[in-house]
């Protein structure tokens, strides 16, 4: 049903944001909502109520970027009912396709890239159909308004953006640009601001987060030094970082996993393949052996660390032997979680020019790999039963008196705790392992 007409002078305009893709897009969506908030927009979860719809897109695989066009199809009908509706496309498809989106979709008013979204309010104010996919000289973070809207006790904080690695399959170096690290002082300010609003857990984000090298008071600082500074913030109980590249796992970062109590025993370290031949063709610049040795060194300082990874199957030229090498690597490491994908050829990347693996073969390999990972994931989860863990409550559960939070190992944990408050830290003992979560009993509250 259409909304009753309300005078524009009193009613706030409503913004609906849909986020696809990685955690950095989640962070960017929040920042865009804040930028539009300063212009009088409030966010809504009901797309039919929106005065502006922003689609924050992902270009990583073909399926991800196609979602944009199916959503735009649906918005065309909505715009017919709400002629004043503004439609903006942000994120990595915006960067990759730019003005092509305006040509292809008459419903779109604005196209804005990941490095220029601080200009969104100006673009909206100027009216008309516009595209901005520049990599501007000004730092978007210094233009954006201060963060005010935080949803719950866990927050993301982008510390590094872009990538100079140019893996042969990947669009990120093209959509996000060259690697840039934000200065330490600004990040500490942003983190303190978040903690002042009740945030207890911060995940430092970057496409190559462990390549972080931001300006500090006495020169460039790496990720380990930044984590150590963050750990001094009173009230900040838990720190994480993602996503890392194996070649940037420096000694001091490994050491931090052994001696920084706030740092989660969880490491997402994508390997992509276990075959040296394929790793070389992917331009990953590391071998399977180097990855295994790295995991050994990290486990030596933090034996209970949960290791997670990304895998691509069916990369051009992948033989059955190569795939078996990947399965062997998985068996050797024992992953607690993983994301796995069928290779998707992306226009403009070097691998897109190479002969593809037959789709049935890639499908079968993906299934086989996912079955092995699922077994390992279950085993890691089941090994938590009986253990004492710390949980930060994030929301109430579906059952009365139930709270749901994340453990240090990032498992979802259900706790019966009628007095539980969102944001509270508790010690619990894990009592059971379900398919995607743990159940636990409350032991004590941590102030
Ligand atoms: N910066 C991170 C991840 C970026 S994208 C890293 O370096 O690991 C997230 C994951 O998507 C990648 O790790 C990879 O496994 C997958 N991916 C990227 N491009 C892909 C493609 N063309 N086809 C299939 N999967 C892809
Ligand atoms: Fe893409 Fe490779 Fe850079 Fe990761 S390291 S973002 S996979 S190019
Ligand atoms: Fe997707 Fe861009 Fe993130 S391509 S994965 S939204 S960096």
Short mmCIF file of C-alpha atoms and ligand atoms in Angstrom, two decimals:
data_model
loop_
_atom_site.label_atom_id
_atom_site.label_comp_id
_atom_site.label_asym_id
_atom_site.label_seq_id
_atom_site.Cartn_x
_atom_site.Cartn_y
_atom_site.Cartn_z
CA UNK A 1 0.00 0.00 0.00
CA UNK A 2 1.44 3.43 -0.86
CA UNK A 3 2.31 5.73 2.02
CA UNK A 4 -0.10 8.61 2.76
CA UNK A 5 1.27 11.91 1.49
CA UNK A 6 3.16 13.75 4.23
CA UNK A 7 4.48 17.31 3.88
CA UNK A 8 8.16 17.21 2.88
CA UNK A 9 9.09 19.88 5.42
CA UNK A 10 8.45 17.64 8.41
CA UNK A 11 9.04 14.10 7.15
CA UNK A 12 12.63 12.88 6.97
CA UNK A 13 13.59 11.35 3.67
CA UNK A 14 14.14 7.63 3.75
CA UNK A 15 17.12 5.73 2.48
CA UNK A 16 17.15 2.01 1.75
CA UNK A 17 20.60 0.45 1.39
CA UNK A 18 21.26 -3.05 0.08
CA UNK A 19 24.77 -4.43 0.52
CA UNK A 20 26.33 -7.20 -1.53
CA UNK A 21 29.84 -8.62 -1.30
CA UNK A 22 32.48 -8.36 1.37
CA UNK A 23 32.67 -6.84 4.83
CA UNK A 24 34.27 -3.73 3.44
CA UNK A 25 31.06 -3.07 1.55
CA UNK A 26 29.17 -3.45 4.83
CA UNK A 27 31.42 -0.79 6.32
CA UNK A 28 31.07 1.46 3.26
CA UNK A 29 27.28 1.13 3.36
CA UNK A 30 27.24 2.39 6.93
CA UNK A 31 29.45 5.31 6.00
CA UNK A 32 27.24 6.21 3.01
CA UNK A 33 24.16 6.04 5.23
CA UNK A 34 25.90 8.44 7.63
CA UNK A 35 26.84 10.80 4.81
CA UNK A 36 23.22 10.88 3.66
CA UNK A 37 22.10 11.12 7.30
CA UNK A 38 23.85 14.48 7.47
CA UNK A 39 21.57 15.53 4.60
CA UNK A 40 18.45 14.55 6.52
CA UNK A 41 17.98 10.97 5.31
CA UNK A 42 17.06 8.23 7.78
CA UNK A 43 17.51 4.58 6.89
CA UNK A 44 14.59 2.25 6.36
CA UNK A 45 14.33 -1.54 6.01
CA UNK A 46 11.25 -1.22 3.81
CA UNK A 47 12.21 -0.58 0.22
CA UNK A 48 8.64 0.50 -0.70
CA UNK A 49 8.97 3.44 1.75
CA UNK A 50 12.27 4.67 0.38
CA UNK A 51 12.94 8.04 -1.27
CA UNK A 52 16.35 6.79 -2.24
CA UNK A 53 17.64 3.27 -2.85
CA UNK A 54 21.35 2.58 -2.80
CA UNK A 55 22.70 -0.74 -4.08
CA UNK A 56 26.24 -1.32 -2.84
CA UNK A 57 27.47 -3.91 -5.29
CA UNK A 58 30.12 -6.62 -5.65
CA UNK A 59 31.96 -7.57 -8.83
CA UNK A 60 34.02 -10.50 -7.56
CA UNK A 61 32.19 -13.27 -9.44
CA UNK A 62 29.77 -13.16 -12.35
CA UNK A 63 26.81 -14.21 -10.19
CA UNK A 64 27.49 -11.41 -7.71
CA UNK A 65 27.50 -8.70 -10.33
CA UNK A 66 24.42 -10.07 -12.10
CA UNK A 67 22.38 -9.59 -8.93
CA UNK A 68 22.54 -5.86 -9.56
CA UNK A 69 20.61 -6.12 -12.80
CA UNK A 70 17.90 -8.38 -11.39
CA UNK A 71 17.41 -5.93 -8.50
CA UNK A 72 17.31 -2.99 -10.87
CA UNK A 73 14.56 -4.77 -12.81
CA UNK A 74 12.46 -4.88 -9.64
CA UNK A 75 13.20 -1.25 -8.82
CA UNK A 76 11.84 -0.19 -12.21
CA UNK A 77 8.36 -1.21 -11.09
CA UNK A 78 8.77 0.59 -7.77
CA UNK A 79 9.93 3.77 -9.47
CA UNK A 80 6.85 3.72 -11.68
CA UNK A 81 4.81 4.10 -8.45
CA UNK A 82 7.22 6.56 -6.83
CA UNK A 83 8.48 8.86 -9.57
CA UNK A 84 10.62 10.89 -7.13
CA UNK A 85 12.57 7.79 -6.12
CA UNK A 86 16.33 8.12 -6.57
CA UNK A 87 18.32 5.00 -7.37
CA UNK A 88 22.07 4.91 -6.75
CA UNK A 89 24.54 2.16 -7.61
CA UNK A 90 27.70 2.09 -5.50
CA UNK A 91 30.52 -0.38 -4.91
CA UNK A 92 32.64 -2.50 -7.20
CA UNK A 93 30.22 -2.98 -10.12
CA UNK A 94 29.81 0.80 -10.16
CA UNK A 95 33.58 1.14 -10.38
CA UNK A 96 33.95 -1.53 -13.06
CA UNK A 97 31.04 -0.54 -15.29
CA UNK A 98 30.57 3.18 -14.58
CA UNK A 99 28.43 5.00 -17.13
CA UNK A 100 27.55 1.69 -18.81
CA UNK A 101 25.11 1.15 -15.91
CA UNK A 102 23.26 4.37 -16.77
CA UNK A 103 23.05 3.30 -20.41
CA UNK A 104 21.82 -0.17 -19.56
CA UNK A 105 19.37 0.83 -16.80
CA UNK A 106 17.26 3.96 -17.23
CA UNK A 107 16.07 3.52 -13.63
CA UNK A 108 19.52 4.44 -12.25
CA UNK A 109 20.20 8.08 -11.32
CA UNK A 110 23.63 7.87 -9.71
CA UNK A 111 26.70 5.69 -10.07
CA UNK A 112 29.40 6.13 -7.44
CA UNK A 113 32.62 4.17 -6.93
CA UNK A 114 34.14 2.90 -3.67
CA UNK A 115 36.68 5.74 -3.55
CA UNK A 116 34.31 8.64 -4.28
CA UNK A 117 31.20 7.89 -2.23
CA UNK A 118 31.86 10.81 0.14
CA UNK A 119 30.66 12.94 -2.79
CA UNK A 120 27.25 11.25 -2.80
CA UNK A 121 25.43 14.10 -0.99
CA UNK A 122 26.71 16.63 -3.56
CA UNK A 123 25.64 14.37 -6.40
CA UNK A 124 22.15 14.00 -4.94
CA UNK A 125 21.89 17.75 -4.38
CA UNK A 126 22.99 18.52 -7.94
CA UNK A 127 20.18 16.33 -9.36
CA UNK A 128 20.13 14.62 -12.74
CA UNK A 129 21.92 11.44 -13.74
CA UNK A 130 25.56 11.34 -12.71
CA UNK A 131 28.61 9.09 -12.53
CA UNK A 132 31.63 9.47 -10.26
CA UNK A 133 34.12 6.62 -10.35
CA UNK A 134 37.25 8.67 -9.82
CA UNK A 135 40.03 7.84 -7.42
CA UNK A 136 40.12 11.37 -5.98
CA UNK A 137 43.16 12.90 -4.35
CA UNK A 138 41.25 13.82 -1.20
CA UNK A 139 40.86 11.08 1.40
CA UNK A 140 37.16 10.15 1.61
CA UNK A 141 37.52 9.32 5.31
CA UNK A 142 38.50 12.88 6.18
CA UNK A 143 35.41 14.24 4.38
CA UNK A 144 32.86 11.78 5.77
CA UNK A 145 30.91 12.77 8.88
CA UNK A 146 31.82 11.22 12.24
CA UNK A 147 30.38 7.79 12.92
CA UNK A 148 27.17 7.93 14.91
CA UNK A 149 25.14 4.90 13.94
CA UNK A 150 26.53 1.68 15.30
CA UNK A 151 24.47 -1.45 15.35
CA UNK A 152 25.45 -3.59 18.26
CA UNK A 153 28.66 -4.46 20.07
CA UNK A 154 30.69 -5.65 17.04
CA UNK A 155 31.88 -3.14 14.47
CA UNK A 156 34.03 -3.03 11.36
CA UNK A 157 36.79 -0.49 10.83
CA UNK A 158 38.46 -0.13 7.45
CA UNK A 159 42.19 0.43 7.97
CA UNK A 160 43.52 -0.38 4.52
CA UNK A 161 42.01 -0.47 1.07
CA UNK A 162 42.98 -1.67 -2.34
CA UNK A 163 45.41 -4.30 -3.51
CA UNK A 164 48.66 -4.38 -5.48
CA UNK A 165 48.86 -8.17 -5.70
CA UNK A 166 47.04 -8.76 -9.02
CA UNK A 167 46.11 -12.40 -8.58
CA UNK A 168 45.29 -13.55 -12.11
CA UNK A 169 41.59 -14.17 -11.36
CA UNK A 170 40.73 -11.13 -9.27
CA UNK A 171 39.01 -7.80 -10.02
CA UNK A 172 39.81 -6.14 -6.70
CA UNK A 173 43.00 -4.32 -7.80
CA UNK A 174 40.92 -2.74 -10.59
CA UNK A 175 37.77 -1.93 -8.61
CA UNK A 176 39.39 -0.82 -5.36
CA UNK A 177 42.63 0.55 -6.74
CA UNK A 178 46.12 0.56 -5.30
CA UNK A 179 46.86 -0.25 -1.70
CA UNK A 180 46.35 2.67 0.70
CA UNK A 181 46.63 2.60 4.51
CA UNK A 182 44.84 5.08 6.78
CA UNK A 183 46.93 6.93 9.41
CA UNK A 184 47.17 5.38 12.88
CA UNK A 185 45.91 8.41 14.84
CA UNK A 186 42.68 8.61 12.82
CA UNK A 187 42.02 4.91 13.24
CA UNK A 188 42.54 5.12 16.99
CA UNK A 189 40.12 8.07 17.10
CA UNK A 190 37.52 6.16 15.14
CA UNK A 191 37.99 3.08 17.33
CA UNK A 192 37.67 5.14 20.55
CA UNK A 193 34.50 6.70 19.17
CA UNK A 194 33.06 3.27 18.50
CA UNK A 195 33.94 2.01 21.99
CA UNK A 196 32.35 5.12 23.51
CA UNK A 197 29.12 4.02 21.78
CA UNK A 198 29.24 0.56 23.33
CA UNK A 199 31.29 -1.37 20.78
CA UNK A 200 33.26 -4.22 22.41
CA UNK A 201 34.70 -5.95 19.35
CA UNK A 202 36.37 -4.34 16.34
CA UNK A 203 37.33 -6.10 13.13
CA UNK A 204 40.03 -4.26 11.24
CA UNK A 205 39.27 -4.50 7.55
CA UNK A 206 41.36 -4.36 4.41
CA UNK A 207 41.50 -6.21 1.11
CA UNK A 208 45.06 -6.94 2.21
CA UNK A 209 44.82 -5.98 5.82
CA UNK A 210 48.15 -7.43 6.89
CA UNK A 211 49.91 -5.27 4.30
CA UNK A 212 48.81 -2.31 6.46
CA UNK A 213 51.55 0.29 6.80
CA UNK A 214 49.88 3.47 8.04
CA UNK A 215 51.60 6.65 9.17
CA UNK A 216 52.25 6.64 12.90
CA UNK A 217 53.85 9.21 15.21
CA UNK A 218 57.38 8.01 14.42
CA UNK A 219 57.01 6.59 10.93
CA UNK A 220 55.07 3.82 9.21
CA UNK A 221 53.48 1.21 11.46
CA UNK A 222 52.51 -2.33 10.50
CA UNK A 223 49.34 -4.20 11.42
CA UNK A 224 50.83 -5.79 14.55
CA UNK A 225 51.81 -2.36 15.92
CA UNK A 226 48.36 -1.00 15.09
CA UNK A 227 46.70 -3.94 16.88
CA UNK A 228 48.88 -3.31 19.93
CA UNK A 229 47.80 0.35 20.00
CA UNK A 230 44.15 -0.63 19.61
CA UNK A 231 44.48 -3.14 22.45
CA UNK A 232 45.27 -0.24 24.83
CA UNK A 233 41.78 1.21 24.34
CA UNK A 234 39.83 0.73 27.55
CA UNK A 235 36.65 -1.28 27.06
CA UNK A 236 37.68 -2.80 23.75
CA UNK A 237 37.50 -6.49 24.56
CA UNK A 238 38.17 -8.17 21.23
CA UNK A 239 40.12 -7.47 18.07
CA UNK A 240 40.10 -9.25 14.74
CA UNK A 241 41.41 -8.50 11.26
CA UNK A 242 40.56 -9.67 7.78
CA UNK A 243 41.54 -10.45 4.99
CA UNK A 244 45.20 -11.38 5.03
CA UNK A 245 47.59 -12.55 2.36
CA UNK A 246 50.08 -15.31 3.29
CA UNK A 247 53.02 -13.28 1.97
CA UNK A 248 52.31 -10.43 4.40
CA UNK A 249 52.18 -12.54 7.59
CA UNK A 250 55.16 -10.82 9.26
CA UNK A 251 56.91 -12.18 12.35
CA UNK A 252 55.53 -9.48 14.67
CA UNK A 253 51.96 -10.25 13.56
CA UNK A 254 52.47 -13.94 14.28
CA UNK A 255 53.95 -12.98 17.66
CA UNK A 256 50.88 -10.84 18.43
CA UNK A 257 48.74 -13.99 18.17
CA UNK A 258 50.78 -15.42 21.01
CA UNK A 259 50.80 -12.47 23.40
CA UNK A 260 47.91 -10.08 22.69
CA UNK A 261 44.98 -11.27 24.83
CA UNK A 262 42.39 -9.20 22.93
CA UNK A 263 43.34 -10.72 19.59
CA UNK A 264 40.89 -13.45 18.56
CA UNK A 265 42.31 -16.94 18.05
CA UNK A 266 40.86 -16.83 14.55
CA UNK A 267 42.77 -16.32 11.33
CA UNK A 268 41.26 -16.04 7.88
CA UNK A 269 44.16 -16.75 5.56
CA UNK A 270 43.13 -17.50 1.98
CA UNK A 271 45.30 -20.03 0.14
CA UNK A 272 43.11 -20.53 -2.99
CA UNK A 273 44.82 -23.77 -4.08
CA UNK A 274 47.16 -26.46 -2.79
CA UNK A 275 48.89 -26.98 -6.14
CA UNK A 276 52.12 -25.08 -6.76
CA UNK A 277 51.48 -25.16 -10.48
CA UNK A 278 48.06 -23.51 -10.05
CA UNK A 279 49.33 -21.09 -7.39
CA UNK A 280 51.92 -19.95 -9.91
CA UNK A 281 49.31 -19.60 -12.66
CA UNK A 282 47.21 -17.59 -10.19
CA UNK A 283 50.17 -15.27 -9.54
CA UNK A 284 49.85 -15.93 -5.80
CA UNK A 285 53.64 -15.80 -5.33
CA UNK A 286 53.71 -18.48 -2.61
CA UNK A 287 53.84 -22.26 -2.58
CA UNK A 288 51.66 -24.75 -0.75
CA UNK A 289 54.65 -25.65 1.41
CA UNK A 290 55.17 -22.01 2.41
CA UNK A 291 51.52 -21.82 3.48
CA UNK A 292 51.81 -25.00 5.55
CA UNK A 293 54.94 -23.73 7.25
CA UNK A 294 53.22 -20.46 8.06
CA UNK A 295 50.29 -22.26 9.68
CA UNK A 296 52.77 -24.32 11.75
CA UNK A 297 54.48 -21.17 13.00
CA UNK A 298 51.17 -19.54 13.95
CA UNK A 299 50.01 -22.70 15.73
CA UNK A 300 53.28 -22.81 17.62
CA UNK A 301 52.41 -19.50 19.34
CA UNK A 302 48.64 -20.07 19.49
CA UNK A 303 47.83 -23.81 19.35
CA UNK A 304 44.06 -23.39 19.51
CA UNK A 305 43.84 -20.86 16.66
CA UNK A 306 40.96 -21.50 14.28
CA UNK A 307 42.20 -21.28 10.71
CA UNK A 308 39.88 -20.35 7.89
CA UNK A 309 40.55 -19.89 4.18
CA UNK A 310 39.24 -19.23 0.68
CA UNK A 311 39.50 -21.74 -2.16
CA UNK A 312 38.91 -21.50 -5.89
CA UNK A 313 38.25 -24.73 -7.80
CA UNK A 314 38.28 -25.11 -11.57
CA UNK A 315 40.86 -22.41 -12.18
CA UNK A 316 41.97 -22.59 -15.87
CA UNK A 317 44.39 -25.48 -16.32
CA UNK A 318 43.50 -27.20 -13.01
CA UNK A 319 43.96 -30.96 -13.46
CA UNK A 320 42.70 -33.70 -11.20
CA UNK A 321 46.21 -33.95 -9.77
CA UNK A 322 46.16 -30.22 -8.92
CA UNK A 323 42.80 -30.61 -7.26
CA UNK A 324 44.06 -33.56 -5.22
CA UNK A 325 46.94 -31.37 -4.05
CA UNK A 326 44.35 -28.89 -2.76
CA UNK A 327 42.48 -31.68 -0.96
CA UNK A 328 45.80 -32.84 0.57
CA UNK A 329 46.55 -29.34 1.83
CA UNK A 330 43.09 -29.18 3.41
CA UNK A 331 43.64 -32.54 5.12
CA UNK A 332 47.01 -31.37 6.45
CA UNK A 333 45.77 -28.04 7.84
CA UNK A 334 42.36 -28.95 9.22
CA UNK A 335 40.25 -25.85 8.69
CA UNK A 336 37.67 -24.57 11.14
CA UNK A 337 35.83 -22.70 8.39
CA UNK A 338 36.30 -21.86 4.71
CA UNK A 339 34.72 -20.18 1.74
CA UNK A 340 35.04 -22.02 -1.54
CA UNK A 341 34.12 -20.88 -5.01
CA UNK A 342 33.95 -22.17 -8.52
CA UNK A 343 36.27 -20.10 -10.66
CA UNK A 344 34.43 -17.32 -12.47
CA UNK A 345 36.10 -15.61 -15.43
CA UNK A 346 36.13 -11.86 -14.88
CA UNK A 347 36.54 -9.54 -17.84
CA UNK A 348 39.84 -7.67 -17.81
CA UNK A 349 41.72 -10.16 -15.61
CA UNK A 350 44.58 -12.24 -17.11
CA UNK A 351 42.98 -15.61 -16.30
CA UNK A 352 39.84 -14.72 -18.27
CA UNK A 353 41.84 -15.25 -21.47
CA UNK A 354 42.69 -18.87 -20.60
CA UNK A 355 40.83 -22.06 -21.52
CA UNK A 356 38.26 -22.91 -18.82
CA UNK A 357 37.83 -26.20 -16.97
CA UNK A 358 34.59 -28.01 -17.94
CA UNK A 359 31.78 -26.83 -15.71
CA UNK A 360 30.71 -30.37 -14.65
CA UNK A 361 34.26 -31.07 -13.48
CA UNK A 362 34.43 -27.83 -11.53
CA UNK A 363 31.02 -28.52 -9.96
CA UNK A 364 32.09 -32.00 -8.86
CA UNK A 365 35.35 -30.69 -7.38
CA UNK A 366 33.56 -27.95 -5.51
CA UNK A 367 31.17 -30.47 -3.97
CA UNK A 368 33.99 -32.77 -2.94
CA UNK A 369 35.97 -29.92 -1.39
CA UNK A 370 32.97 -28.51 0.45
CA UNK A 371 32.14 -31.92 1.89
CA UNK A 372 35.66 -32.24 3.29
CA UNK A 373 35.59 -28.73 4.74
CA UNK A 374 32.18 -29.39 6.32
CA UNK A 375 33.59 -32.46 8.07
CA UNK A 376 36.55 -30.48 9.41
CA UNK A 377 34.35 -27.58 10.48
CA UNK A 378 32.09 -29.94 12.40
CA UNK A 379 35.07 -31.60 14.09
CA UNK A 380 36.51 -28.24 15.18
CA UNK A 381 33.12 -27.17 16.52
CA UNK A 382 32.56 -30.46 18.36
CA UNK A 383 35.98 -30.17 19.97
CA UNK A 384 34.69 -27.02 21.70
CA UNK A 385 32.15 -29.04 23.74
CA UNK A 386 33.15 -29.03 27.40
CA UNK A 387 35.44 -26.01 27.00
CA UNK A 388 35.12 -22.66 28.72
CA UNK A 389 34.88 -19.75 26.28
CA UNK A 390 34.18 -16.02 26.34
CA UNK A 391 31.12 -14.76 24.50
CA UNK A 392 30.01 -11.24 23.60
CA UNK A 393 26.21 -11.11 23.39
CA UNK A 394 25.02 -9.66 20.09
CA UNK A 395 21.25 -10.21 20.22
CA UNK A 396 18.50 -12.15 21.93
CA UNK A 397 17.77 -15.63 20.64
CA UNK A 398 14.55 -17.12 19.32
CA UNK A 399 13.72 -18.87 22.61
CA UNK A 400 12.58 -16.82 25.63
CA UNK A 401 15.50 -15.86 27.88
CA UNK A 402 18.06 -16.89 25.29
CA UNK A 403 21.02 -14.75 24.21
CA UNK A 404 23.18 -15.24 21.13
CA UNK A 405 26.75 -14.09 20.75
CA UNK A 406 30.11 -14.97 19.29
CA UNK A 407 32.92 -16.81 20.98
CA UNK A 408 36.58 -15.83 20.60
CA UNK A 409 36.77 -18.46 17.87
CA UNK A 410 33.83 -16.76 16.17
CA UNK A 411 31.40 -19.58 16.75
CA UNK A 412 27.79 -18.51 17.22
CA UNK A 413 26.86 -19.47 20.80
CA UNK A 414 23.37 -19.75 22.31
CA UNK A 415 23.15 -19.18 26.07
CA UNK A 416 20.10 -19.41 28.35
CA UNK A 417 20.46 -16.14 30.28
CA UNK A 418 17.24 -14.21 30.99
CA UNK A 419 19.25 -11.33 32.52
CA UNK A 420 21.65 -11.15 29.60
CA UNK A 421 22.27 -7.78 27.98
CA UNK A 422 23.46 -7.07 24.47
CA UNK A 423 27.13 -6.10 24.56
CA UNK A 424 27.84 -8.05 27.74
CA UNK A 425 30.84 -10.37 28.02
CA UNK A 426 30.27 -13.71 29.70
CA UNK A 427 32.23 -16.86 30.45
CA UNK A 428 30.29 -19.96 29.44
CA UNK A 429 30.87 -23.67 29.18
CA UNK A 430 29.99 -25.21 25.82
CA UNK A 431 27.44 -28.00 26.26
CA UNK A 432 26.56 -29.03 22.70
CA UNK A 433 27.38 -28.49 19.06
CA UNK A 434 24.58 -28.01 16.51
CA UNK A 435 25.00 -27.65 12.75
CA UNK A 436 25.92 -23.97 12.72
CA UNK A 437 26.20 -22.99 16.36
CA UNK A 438 27.11 -24.03 19.87
CA UNK A 439 24.97 -24.20 23.00
CA UNK A 440 26.54 -23.18 26.32
CA UNK A 441 25.80 -22.66 30.02
CA UNK A 442 26.52 -19.39 31.78
CA UNK A 443 29.42 -19.47 34.26
CA UNK A 444 30.04 -15.81 35.08
CA UNK A 445 29.72 -12.26 33.82
CA UNK A 446 32.78 -10.24 32.91
CA UNK A 447 32.43 -6.58 33.88
N1 LIG B 1 41.70 -9.99 -0.51
C1 LIG B 1 41.32 -11.27 -0.22
C2 LIG B 1 40.03 -11.77 -0.86
C3 LIG B 1 39.40 -11.04 -1.95
S1 LIG B 1 38.02 -11.73 -2.74
C4 LIG B 1 42.46 -12.21 -0.55
O1 LIG B 1 43.45 -11.82 -1.06
O2 LIG B 1 42.35 -13.36 -0.29
C5 LIG B 1 37.45 -13.04 -1.76
C6 LIG B 1 37.63 -14.38 -2.38
O3 LIG B 1 36.89 -14.50 -3.56
C7 LIG B 1 39.05 -14.70 -2.81
O4 LIG B 1 39.85 -15.09 -1.75
C8 LIG B 1 38.82 -15.80 -3.80
O5 LIG B 1 38.80 -17.06 -3.19
C9 LIG B 1 37.46 -15.49 -4.38
N2 LIG B 1 37.54 -15.01 -5.74
C10 LIG B 1 38.13 -13.88 -6.18
N3 LIG B 1 38.04 -13.78 -7.52
C11 LIG B 1 37.38 -14.89 -7.93
C12 LIG B 1 36.98 -15.38 -9.21
N4 LIG B 1 37.27 -14.73 -10.33
N5 LIG B 1 36.30 -16.56 -9.26
C13 LIG B 1 36.02 -17.24 -8.13
N6 LIG B 1 36.37 -16.82 -6.91
C14 LIG B 1 37.04 -15.66 -6.80
FE1 LIG B 2 42.36 -10.21 -5.13
FE2 LIG B 2 44.68 -11.41 -4.81
FE3 LIG B 2 44.40 -8.88 -4.07
FE4 LIG B 2 43.21 -10.80 -2.70
S1 LIG B 2 45.42 -10.53 -2.92
S2 LIG B 2 42.29 -8.88 -3.35
S3 LIG B 2 42.64 -12.27 -4.26
S4 LIG B 2 44.30 -9.65 -6.14
FE1 LIG B 3 33.17 -7.66 -3.97
FE2 LIG B 3 34.44 -5.39 -4.19
FE3 LIG B 3 34.41 -6.64 -1.89
S1 LIG B 3 34.34 -6.95 -5.71
S2 LIG B 3 34.31 -8.76 -2.49
S3 LIG B 3 32.65 -5.79 -2.92
S4 LIG B 3 36.09 -5.50 -2.73
#
